[in-house]
Amino acid sequence: MALSHVGFLRLLLGRSLVRRLSSPRVLTPARVMTPLLTHQNTHLAATCARFYATKKAKAKAKGQPAKVNINSALVGDIIDLDEVKGDMAAVLSTLRDDFTRSLSIRSSPGALDHIVVTTADGKFPLNQLGQVSMKSPQLIVVNMTSFPEATVAATRALRESSMKLNPEVDGTIIKVPIPKVTREHRENLGKLAKQLSNKAKDSLRRVRSNAVTQVKKAKEDHSEDTIRLLEKQLQQMADNMAADIDKQLAAKTKEILG
């Protein structure tokens, strides 16, 4: 009797197994593995983003020299940074004067303001000795009635200026014909402006070189870091002034060429 029951159970289990094997397996949503955004995963993503941003910022800043700003009072025993800065500023000021004196378009009375007249009493700007007026686009008149004794000296100063003028004297009146400004003349002035700016940069490099030489003399009494930072500071000052020279040149070139 027991054996018949066992046989019956085997038959039932066999049929159940056949049905299971023959039916298709269906993946339920519970079996599908999906990534879960946990608190830890969120923190990791934020960390990676920050790391990427930092890396990107560093890559962008790579190649750009770090700015140095040394308190001049702390290195006064090595070099006077304010004095060096003043010397560099003087280079730019000289360039501006050169531009005014040598690059005039000769189209207004103010074009003669830079003319300096040498007299027995000293040197004076032309517009302090005579009344300068524009009679026409091609003629400037200088009235020397107030200082007639300086007429000859004023005429000589006009003729010897870099403007290539040919003044004519009529008593105490100096007539200054203004040649027509040609494109060639403007281009020549543009080349001269470039030469003057290059000359200014040479002067600027000499100022920086002399300052660096002075700083290096203090190597024995100061740390290498201090000396290195001072050299960077001087280079930075020179670079900033060179950029100002380039701006002056660009503005003057635009004015000359129109």
PDB file of C-alpha atoms in Angstrom:
ATOM      1  CA  MET A   1       0.000   0.000   0.000  1.00  0.00           C
ATOM      2  CA  ALA A   2       2.830   2.375   0.867  1.00  0.00           C
ATOM      3  CA  LEU A   3       4.567   1.600  -2.403  1.00  0.00           C
ATOM      4  CA  SER A   4       1.426   2.445  -4.375  1.00  0.00           C
ATOM      5  CA  HIS A   5       1.281   5.839  -2.678  1.00  0.00           C
ATOM      6  CA  VAL A   6       4.911   6.515  -3.537  1.00  0.00           C
ATOM      7  CA  GLY A   7       4.325   5.667  -7.147  1.00  0.00           C
ATOM      8  CA  PHE A   8       1.349   7.966  -7.283  1.00  0.00           C
ATOM      9  CA  LEU A   9       3.383  10.863  -5.829  1.00  0.00           C
ATOM     10  CA  ARG A  10       6.185  10.272  -8.375  1.00  0.00           C
ATOM     11  CA  LEU A  11       3.635  10.473 -11.157  1.00  0.00           C
ATOM     12  CA  LEU A  12       2.251  13.791  -9.884  1.00  0.00           C
ATOM     13  CA  LEU A  13       5.738  15.314  -9.411  1.00  0.00           C
ATOM     14  CA  GLY A  14       6.769  14.232 -12.901  1.00  0.00           C
ATOM     15  CA  ARG A  15       3.752  15.899 -14.531  1.00  0.00           C
ATOM     16  CA  SER A  16       4.344  19.129 -12.569  1.00  0.00           C
ATOM     17  CA  LEU A  17       7.992  19.198 -13.669  1.00  0.00           C
ATOM     18  CA  VAL A  18       7.044  18.676 -17.305  1.00  0.00           C
ATOM     19  CA  ARG A  19       4.557  21.580 -17.172  1.00  0.00           C
ATOM     20  CA  ARG A  20       7.223  23.887 -15.662  1.00  0.00           C
ATOM     21  CA  LEU A  21       9.829  23.025 -18.266  1.00  0.00           C
ATOM     22  CA  SER A  22       7.420  23.348 -21.176  1.00  0.00           C
ATOM     23  CA  SER A  23       6.027  26.774 -20.162  1.00  0.00           C
ATOM     24  CA  PRO A  24       8.057  29.926 -21.299  1.00  0.00           C
ATOM     25  CA  ARG A  25       9.908  31.855 -18.635  1.00  0.00           C
ATOM     26  CA  VAL A  26       8.825  35.486 -18.334  1.00  0.00           C
ATOM     27  CA  LEU A  27      11.017  38.116 -16.786  1.00  0.00           C
ATOM     28  CA  THR A  28       9.023  40.123 -14.370  1.00  0.00           C
ATOM     29  CA  PRO A  29       9.902  43.719 -13.546  1.00  0.00           C
ATOM     30  CA  ALA A  30      11.265  42.497 -10.285  1.00  0.00           C
ATOM     31  CA  ARG A  31      13.924  40.520 -12.169  1.00  0.00           C
ATOM     32  CA  VAL A  32      15.126  43.489 -14.247  1.00  0.00           C
ATOM     33  CA  MET A  33      18.207  45.062 -12.698  1.00  0.00           C
ATOM     34  CA  THR A  34      18.102  48.880 -12.792  1.00  0.00           C
ATOM     35  CA  PRO A  35      20.685  51.253 -11.321  1.00  0.00           C
ATOM     36  CA  LEU A  36      19.515  52.919  -8.183  1.00  0.00           C
ATOM     37  CA  LEU A  37      20.418  56.527  -7.403  1.00  0.00           C
ATOM     38  CA  THR A  38      21.337  56.165  -3.796  1.00  0.00           C
ATOM     39  CA  HIS A  39      22.663  58.866  -1.497  1.00  0.00           C
ATOM     40  CA  GLN A  40      26.154  57.455  -1.871  1.00  0.00           C
ATOM     41  CA  ASN A  41      25.900  57.475  -5.685  1.00  0.00           C
ATOM     42  CA  THR A  42      24.689  61.085  -5.641  1.00  0.00           C
ATOM     43  CA  HIS A  43      27.638  62.129  -3.487  1.00  0.00           C
ATOM     44  CA  LEU A  44      30.050  60.308  -5.800  1.00  0.00           C
ATOM     45  CA  ALA A  45      28.615  62.035  -8.883  1.00  0.00           C
ATOM     46  CA  ALA A  46      28.923  65.439  -7.261  1.00  0.00           C
ATOM     47  CA  THR A  47      32.498  64.666  -6.255  1.00  0.00           C
ATOM     48  CA  CYS A  48      33.391  63.624  -9.803  1.00  0.00           C
ATOM     49  CA  ALA A  49      31.794  66.785 -11.183  1.00  0.00           C
ATOM     50  CA  ARG A  50      33.773  68.963  -8.805  1.00  0.00           C
ATOM     51  CA  PHE A  51      36.960  67.117  -9.677  1.00  0.00           C
ATOM     52  CA  TYR A  52      36.303  67.573 -13.401  1.00  0.00           C
ATOM     53  CA  ALA A  53      35.544  71.267 -12.954  1.00  0.00           C
ATOM     54  CA  THR A  54      38.699  71.795 -10.895  1.00  0.00           C
ATOM     55  CA  LYS A  55      40.788  69.938 -13.457  1.00  0.00           C
ATOM     56  CA  LYS A  56      39.240  71.967 -16.266  1.00  0.00           C
ATOM     57  CA  ALA A  57      39.900  75.255 -14.456  1.00  0.00           C
ATOM     58  CA  LYS A  58      43.510  74.279 -13.845  1.00  0.00           C
ATOM     59  CA  ALA A  59      43.958  73.345 -17.495  1.00  0.00           C
ATOM     60  CA  LYS A  60      42.502  76.706 -18.549  1.00  0.00           C
ATOM     61  CA  ALA A  61      44.802  78.589 -16.196  1.00  0.00           C
ATOM     62  CA  LYS A  62      47.830  76.581 -17.290  1.00  0.00           C
ATOM     63  CA  GLY A  63      50.306  78.786 -19.094  1.00  0.00           C
ATOM     64  CA  GLN A  64      49.066  81.971 -17.414  1.00  0.00           C
ATOM     65  CA  PRO A  65      51.723  83.296 -15.015  1.00  0.00           C
ATOM     66  CA  ALA A  66      50.603  83.767 -11.450  1.00  0.00           C
ATOM     67  CA  LYS A  67      50.114  87.385 -10.458  1.00  0.00           C
ATOM     68  CA  VAL A  68      52.650  88.764  -8.000  1.00  0.00           C
ATOM     69  CA  ASN A  69      51.988  91.763  -5.795  1.00  0.00           C
ATOM     70  CA  ILE A  70      54.819  92.457  -3.381  1.00  0.00           C
ATOM     71  CA  ASN A  71      54.521  95.205  -0.796  1.00  0.00           C
ATOM     72  CA  SER A  72      57.317  97.598  -1.745  1.00  0.00           C
ATOM     73  CA  ALA A  73      57.891  98.477   1.925  1.00  0.00           C
ATOM     74  CA  LEU A  74      58.887  94.872   2.681  1.00  0.00           C
ATOM     75  CA  VAL A  75      61.668  94.806   0.088  1.00  0.00           C
ATOM     76  CA  GLY A  76      62.880  98.381   0.415  1.00  0.00           C
ATOM     77  CA  ASP A  77      66.325  97.196   1.481  1.00  0.00           C
ATOM     78  CA  ILE A  78      66.670  95.351  -1.837  1.00  0.00           C
ATOM     79  CA  ILE A  79      65.089  97.685  -4.372  1.00  0.00           C
ATOM     80  CA  ASP A  80      62.698 100.626  -4.554  1.00  0.00           C
ATOM     81  CA  LEU A  81      59.813  99.220  -6.590  1.00  0.00           C
ATOM     82  CA  ASP A  82      58.025 102.568  -6.669  1.00  0.00           C
ATOM     83  CA  GLU A  83      61.084 104.164  -8.246  1.00  0.00           C
ATOM     84  CA  VAL A  84      61.280 101.414 -10.856  1.00  0.00           C
ATOM     85  CA  LYS A  85      57.597 101.864 -11.600  1.00  0.00           C
ATOM     86  CA  GLY A  86      58.203 105.596 -12.024  1.00  0.00           C
ATOM     87  CA  ASP A  87      61.065 104.951 -14.445  1.00  0.00           C
ATOM     88  CA  MET A  88      58.845 102.667 -16.501  1.00  0.00           C
ATOM     89  CA  ALA A  89      56.046 105.241 -16.510  1.00  0.00           C
ATOM     90  CA  ALA A  90      58.546 107.848 -17.716  1.00  0.00           C
ATOM     91  CA  VAL A  91      59.215 105.671 -20.773  1.00  0.00           C
ATOM     92  CA  LEU A  92      55.523 105.756 -21.670  1.00  0.00           C
ATOM     93  CA  SER A  93      55.376 109.515 -21.074  1.00  0.00           C
ATOM     94  CA  THR A  94      58.355 110.048 -23.388  1.00  0.00           C
ATOM     95  CA  LEU A  95      56.658 107.972 -26.068  1.00  0.00           C
ATOM     96  CA  ARG A  96      53.542 110.147 -25.870  1.00  0.00           C
ATOM     97  CA  ASP A  97      55.698 113.247 -26.260  1.00  0.00           C
ATOM     98  CA  ASP A  98      57.467 111.698 -29.249  1.00  0.00           C
ATOM     99  CA  PHE A  99      54.125 110.888 -30.845  1.00  0.00           C
ATOM    100  CA  THR A 100      52.949 114.486 -30.391  1.00  0.00           C
ATOM    101  CA  ARG A 101      56.197 115.985 -31.625  1.00  0.00           C
ATOM    102  CA  SER A 102      56.884 113.738 -34.620  1.00  0.00           C
ATOM    103  CA  LEU A 103      53.547 112.354 -35.828  1.00  0.00           C
ATOM    104  CA  SER A 104      51.395 115.391 -36.489  1.00  0.00           C
ATOM    105  CA  ILE A 105      49.006 115.286 -39.456  1.00  0.00           C
ATOM    106  CA  ARG A 106      49.512 119.076 -39.793  1.00  0.00           C
ATOM    107  CA  SER A 107      45.818 119.838 -40.079  1.00  0.00           C
ATOM    108  CA  SER A 108      45.232 122.224 -37.148  1.00  0.00           C
ATOM    109  CA  PRO A 109      46.955 125.070 -35.272  1.00  0.00           C
ATOM    110  CA  GLY A 110      47.605 122.627 -32.434  1.00  0.00           C
ATOM    111  CA  ALA A 111      49.920 120.740 -34.764  1.00  0.00           C
ATOM    112  CA  LEU A 112      52.582 123.383 -34.026  1.00  0.00           C
ATOM    113  CA  ASP A 113      52.192 123.332 -30.240  1.00  0.00           C
ATOM    114  CA  HIS A 114      55.179 121.055 -29.801  1.00  0.00           C
ATOM    115  CA  ILE A 115      57.540 123.387 -31.676  1.00  0.00           C
ATOM    116  CA  VAL A 116      60.144 124.736 -29.231  1.00  0.00           C
ATOM    117  CA  VAL A 117      61.867 128.023 -30.059  1.00  0.00           C
ATOM    118  CA  THR A 118      65.376 128.671 -28.757  1.00  0.00           C
ATOM    119  CA  THR A 119      65.955 132.357 -27.955  1.00  0.00           C
ATOM    120  CA  ALA A 120      68.573 134.355 -26.076  1.00  0.00           C
ATOM    121  CA  ASP A 121      66.327 134.186 -23.017  1.00  0.00           C
ATOM    122  CA  GLY A 122      65.826 130.418 -23.163  1.00  0.00           C
ATOM    123  CA  LYS A 123      63.548 127.882 -24.818  1.00  0.00           C
ATOM    124  CA  PHE A 124      59.831 128.535 -25.229  1.00  0.00           C
ATOM    125  CA  PRO A 125      56.904 126.790 -26.946  1.00  0.00           C
ATOM    126  CA  LEU A 126      55.979 128.535 -30.192  1.00  0.00           C
ATOM    127  CA  ASN A 127      52.416 129.210 -29.031  1.00  0.00           C
ATOM    128  CA  GLN A 128      53.768 131.221 -26.068  1.00  0.00           C
ATOM    129  CA  LEU A 129      55.713 133.556 -28.343  1.00  0.00           C
ATOM    130  CA  GLY A 130      53.250 133.955 -31.205  1.00  0.00           C
ATOM    131  CA  GLN A 131      49.550 133.725 -31.928  1.00  0.00           C
ATOM    132  CA  VAL A 132      48.930 130.661 -34.077  1.00  0.00           C
ATOM    133  CA  SER A 133      45.838 130.550 -36.281  1.00  0.00           C
ATOM    134  CA  MET A 134      44.527 128.496 -39.184  1.00  0.00           C
ATOM    135  CA  LYS A 135      43.761 130.665 -42.218  1.00  0.00           C
ATOM    136  CA  SER A 136      42.851 127.746 -44.459  1.00  0.00           C
ATOM    137  CA  PRO A 137      43.338 123.961 -44.554  1.00  0.00           C
ATOM    138  CA  GLN A 138      46.620 124.639 -46.359  1.00  0.00           C
ATOM    139  CA  LEU A 139      47.901 127.647 -44.394  1.00  0.00           C
ATOM    140  CA  ILE A 140      48.810 128.306 -40.749  1.00  0.00           C
ATOM    141  CA  VAL A 141      49.796 131.826 -39.717  1.00  0.00           C
ATOM    142  CA  VAL A 142      51.960 132.710 -36.718  1.00  0.00           C
ATOM    143  CA  ASN A 143      51.666 136.329 -35.574  1.00  0.00           C
ATOM    144  CA  MET A 144      54.884 137.325 -33.734  1.00  0.00           C
ATOM    145  CA  THR A 145      53.813 140.902 -32.936  1.00  0.00           C
ATOM    146  CA  SER A 146      54.121 140.324 -29.176  1.00  0.00           C
ATOM    147  CA  PHE A 147      57.705 139.073 -29.497  1.00  0.00           C
ATOM    148  CA  PRO A 148      59.041 140.383 -32.820  1.00  0.00           C
ATOM    149  CA  GLU A 149      62.643 139.746 -31.759  1.00  0.00           C
ATOM    150  CA  ALA A 150      61.891 135.997 -31.738  1.00  0.00           C
ATOM    151  CA  THR A 151      60.584 135.903 -35.321  1.00  0.00           C
ATOM    152  CA  VAL A 152      63.839 134.649 -36.832  1.00  0.00           C
ATOM    153  CA  ALA A 153      64.259 131.978 -34.131  1.00  0.00           C
ATOM    154  CA  ALA A 154      60.642 130.845 -34.565  1.00  0.00           C
ATOM    155  CA  THR A 155      61.074 130.579 -38.327  1.00  0.00           C
ATOM    156  CA  ARG A 156      64.212 128.502 -37.861  1.00  0.00           C
ATOM    157  CA  ALA A 157      62.472 126.197 -35.378  1.00  0.00           C
ATOM    158  CA  LEU A 158      59.615 125.593 -37.833  1.00  0.00           C
ATOM    159  CA  ARG A 159      61.986 124.872 -40.684  1.00  0.00           C
ATOM    160  CA  GLU A 160      64.154 122.489 -38.653  1.00  0.00           C
ATOM    161  CA  SER A 161      61.250 120.534 -37.170  1.00  0.00           C
ATOM    162  CA  SER A 162      60.485 116.995 -38.268  1.00  0.00           C
ATOM    163  CA  MET A 163      57.310 118.224 -40.020  1.00  0.00           C
ATOM    164  CA  LYS A 164      59.216 119.271 -43.179  1.00  0.00           C
ATOM    165  CA  LEU A 165      57.718 122.758 -43.248  1.00  0.00           C
ATOM    166  CA  ASN A 166      58.829 125.688 -45.387  1.00  0.00           C
ATOM    167  CA  PRO A 167      57.739 128.869 -43.527  1.00  0.00           C
ATOM    168  CA  GLU A 168      57.669 132.296 -45.194  1.00  0.00           C
ATOM    169  CA  VAL A 169      58.303 135.536 -43.247  1.00  0.00           C
ATOM    170  CA  ASP A 170      56.417 138.799 -43.872  1.00  0.00           C
ATOM    171  CA  GLY A 171      57.508 141.256 -41.179  1.00  0.00           C
ATOM    172  CA  THR A 172      56.317 139.759 -37.907  1.00  0.00           C
ATOM    173  CA  ILE A 173      53.970 137.342 -39.656  1.00  0.00           C
ATOM    174  CA  ILE A 174      55.155 133.816 -40.363  1.00  0.00           C
ATOM    175  CA  LYS A 175      53.140 132.001 -43.008  1.00  0.00           C
ATOM    176  CA  VAL A 176      53.385 128.235 -42.839  1.00  0.00           C
ATOM    177  CA  PRO A 177      52.071 126.441 -45.954  1.00  0.00           C
ATOM    178  CA  ILE A 178      50.674 123.032 -45.095  1.00  0.00           C
ATOM    179  CA  PRO A 179      51.382 120.363 -47.714  1.00  0.00           C
ATOM    180  CA  LYS A 180      48.457 118.156 -48.608  1.00  0.00           C
ATOM    181  CA  VAL A 181      48.446 115.046 -46.469  1.00  0.00           C
ATOM    182  CA  THR A 182      48.834 112.115 -48.840  1.00  0.00           C
ATOM    183  CA  ARG A 183      48.252 108.448 -48.148  1.00  0.00           C
ATOM    184  CA  GLU A 184      51.978 107.880 -48.521  1.00  0.00           C
ATOM    185  CA  HIS A 185      52.684 110.495 -45.854  1.00  0.00           C
ATOM    186  CA  ARG A 186      50.232 108.822 -43.471  1.00  0.00           C
ATOM    187  CA  GLU A 187      51.818 105.419 -44.044  1.00  0.00           C
ATOM    188  CA  ASN A 188      55.277 106.848 -43.378  1.00  0.00           C
ATOM    189  CA  LEU A 189      54.000 108.325 -40.133  1.00  0.00           C
ATOM    190  CA  GLY A 190      52.590 104.919 -39.228  1.00  0.00           C
ATOM    191  CA  LYS A 191      56.012 103.348 -39.751  1.00  0.00           C
ATOM    192  CA  LEU A 192      57.611 106.075 -37.641  1.00  0.00           C
ATOM    193  CA  ALA A 193      55.087 105.396 -34.863  1.00  0.00           C
ATOM    194  CA  LYS A 194      56.120 101.742 -34.886  1.00  0.00           C
ATOM    195  CA  GLN A 195      59.789 102.715 -34.682  1.00  0.00           C
ATOM    196  CA  LEU A 196      59.149 105.043 -31.758  1.00  0.00           C
ATOM    197  CA  SER A 197      57.196 102.365 -29.870  1.00  0.00           C
ATOM    198  CA  ASN A 198      59.991  99.829 -30.431  1.00  0.00           C
ATOM    199  CA  LYS A 199      62.460 102.392 -29.092  1.00  0.00           C
ATOM    200  CA  ALA A 200      60.258 102.805 -26.013  1.00  0.00           C
ATOM    201  CA  LYS A 201      60.198  99.033 -25.464  1.00  0.00           C
ATOM    202  CA  ASP A 202      63.990  98.952 -25.671  1.00  0.00           C
ATOM    203  CA  SER A 203      64.133 101.618 -22.959  1.00  0.00           C
ATOM    204  CA  LEU A 204      61.634  99.632 -20.903  1.00  0.00           C
ATOM    205  CA  ARG A 205      63.759  96.493 -21.159  1.00  0.00           C
ATOM    206  CA  ARG A 206      66.798  98.437 -19.967  1.00  0.00           C
ATOM    207  CA  VAL A 207      64.892  99.660 -16.913  1.00  0.00           C
ATOM    208  CA  ARG A 208      63.813  96.102 -16.071  1.00  0.00           C
ATOM    209  CA  SER A 209      67.282  94.670 -16.711  1.00  0.00           C
ATOM    210  CA  ASN A 210      68.940  97.230 -14.437  1.00  0.00           C
ATOM    211  CA  ALA A 211      66.390  96.499 -11.711  1.00  0.00           C
ATOM    212  CA  VAL A 212      66.912  92.724 -11.990  1.00  0.00           C
ATOM    213  CA  THR A 213      70.683  93.219 -11.744  1.00  0.00           C
ATOM    214  CA  GLN A 214      70.171  95.212  -8.553  1.00  0.00           C
ATOM    215  CA  VAL A 215      67.928  92.492  -7.099  1.00  0.00           C
ATOM    216  CA  LYS A 216      70.414  89.717  -7.873  1.00  0.00           C
ATOM    217  CA  LYS A 217      73.086  91.539  -5.915  1.00  0.00           C
ATOM    218  CA  ALA A 218      71.030  90.836  -2.766  1.00  0.00           C
ATOM    219  CA  LYS A 219      71.064  87.036  -3.198  1.00  0.00           C
ATOM    220  CA  GLU A 220      73.498  86.442  -0.365  1.00  0.00           C
ATOM    221  CA  ASP A 221      71.396  88.281   2.208  1.00  0.00           C
ATOM    222  CA  HIS A 222      67.904  87.112   1.179  1.00  0.00           C
ATOM    223  CA  SER A 223      66.128  83.866   0.398  1.00  0.00           C
ATOM    224  CA  GLU A 224      65.926  82.485  -3.116  1.00  0.00           C
ATOM    225  CA  ASP A 225      62.130  82.695  -2.932  1.00  0.00           C
ATOM    226  CA  THR A 226      62.260  86.434  -2.220  1.00  0.00           C
ATOM    227  CA  ILE A 227      64.657  87.068  -5.084  1.00  0.00           C
ATOM    228  CA  ARG A 228      62.590  84.939  -7.468  1.00  0.00           C
ATOM    229  CA  LEU A 229      59.345  86.711  -6.534  1.00  0.00           C
ATOM    230  CA  LEU A 230      60.967  90.104  -7.000  1.00  0.00           C
ATOM    231  CA  GLU A 231      62.171  89.123 -10.471  1.00  0.00           C
ATOM    232  CA  LYS A 232      58.637  87.997 -11.345  1.00  0.00           C
ATOM    233  CA  GLN A 233      57.251  91.266 -10.003  1.00  0.00           C
ATOM    234  CA  LEU A 234      59.636  93.280 -12.189  1.00  0.00           C
ATOM    235  CA  GLN A 235      58.765  91.226 -15.252  1.00  0.00           C
ATOM    236  CA  GLN A 236      55.072  91.664 -14.546  1.00  0.00           C
ATOM    237  CA  MET A 237      55.513  95.447 -14.242  1.00  0.00           C
ATOM    238  CA  ALA A 238      57.414  95.546 -17.528  1.00  0.00           C
ATOM    239  CA  ASP A 239      54.783  93.413 -19.281  1.00  0.00           C
ATOM    240  CA  ASN A 240      51.986  95.712 -18.112  1.00  0.00           C
ATOM    241  CA  MET A 241      53.844  98.787 -19.350  1.00  0.00           C
ATOM    242  CA  ALA A 242      54.622  97.092 -22.683  1.00  0.00           C
ATOM    243  CA  ALA A 243      50.891  96.442 -23.067  1.00  0.00           C
ATOM    244  CA  ASP A 244      50.248 100.169 -22.498  1.00  0.00           C
ATOM    245  CA  ILE A 245      52.817 100.997 -25.179  1.00  0.00           C
ATOM    246  CA  ASP A 246      50.997  98.700 -27.602  1.00  0.00           C
ATOM    247  CA  LYS A 247      47.710 100.446 -26.798  1.00  0.00           C
ATOM    248  CA  GLN A 248      49.259 103.857 -27.453  1.00  0.00           C
ATOM    249  CA  LEU A 249      50.658 102.618 -30.766  1.00  0.00           C
ATOM    250  CA  ALA A 250      47.316 101.142 -31.841  1.00  0.00           C
ATOM    251  CA  ALA A 251      45.457 104.366 -31.016  1.00  0.00           C
ATOM    252  CA  LYS A 252      48.022 106.558 -32.783  1.00  0.00           C
ATOM    253  CA  THR A 253      48.127 104.312 -35.852  1.00  0.00           C
ATOM    254  CA  LYS A 254      44.353 104.449 -36.118  1.00  0.00           C
ATOM    255  CA  GLU A 255      44.458 108.254 -35.836  1.00  0.00           C
ATOM    256  CA  ILE A 256      47.161 108.559 -38.493  1.00  0.00           C
ATOM    257  CA  LEU A 257      45.761 106.152 -41.053  1.00  0.00           C
ATOM    258  CA  GLY A 258      42.168 107.204 -40.497  1.00  0.00           C
TER     259      GLY A 258
END
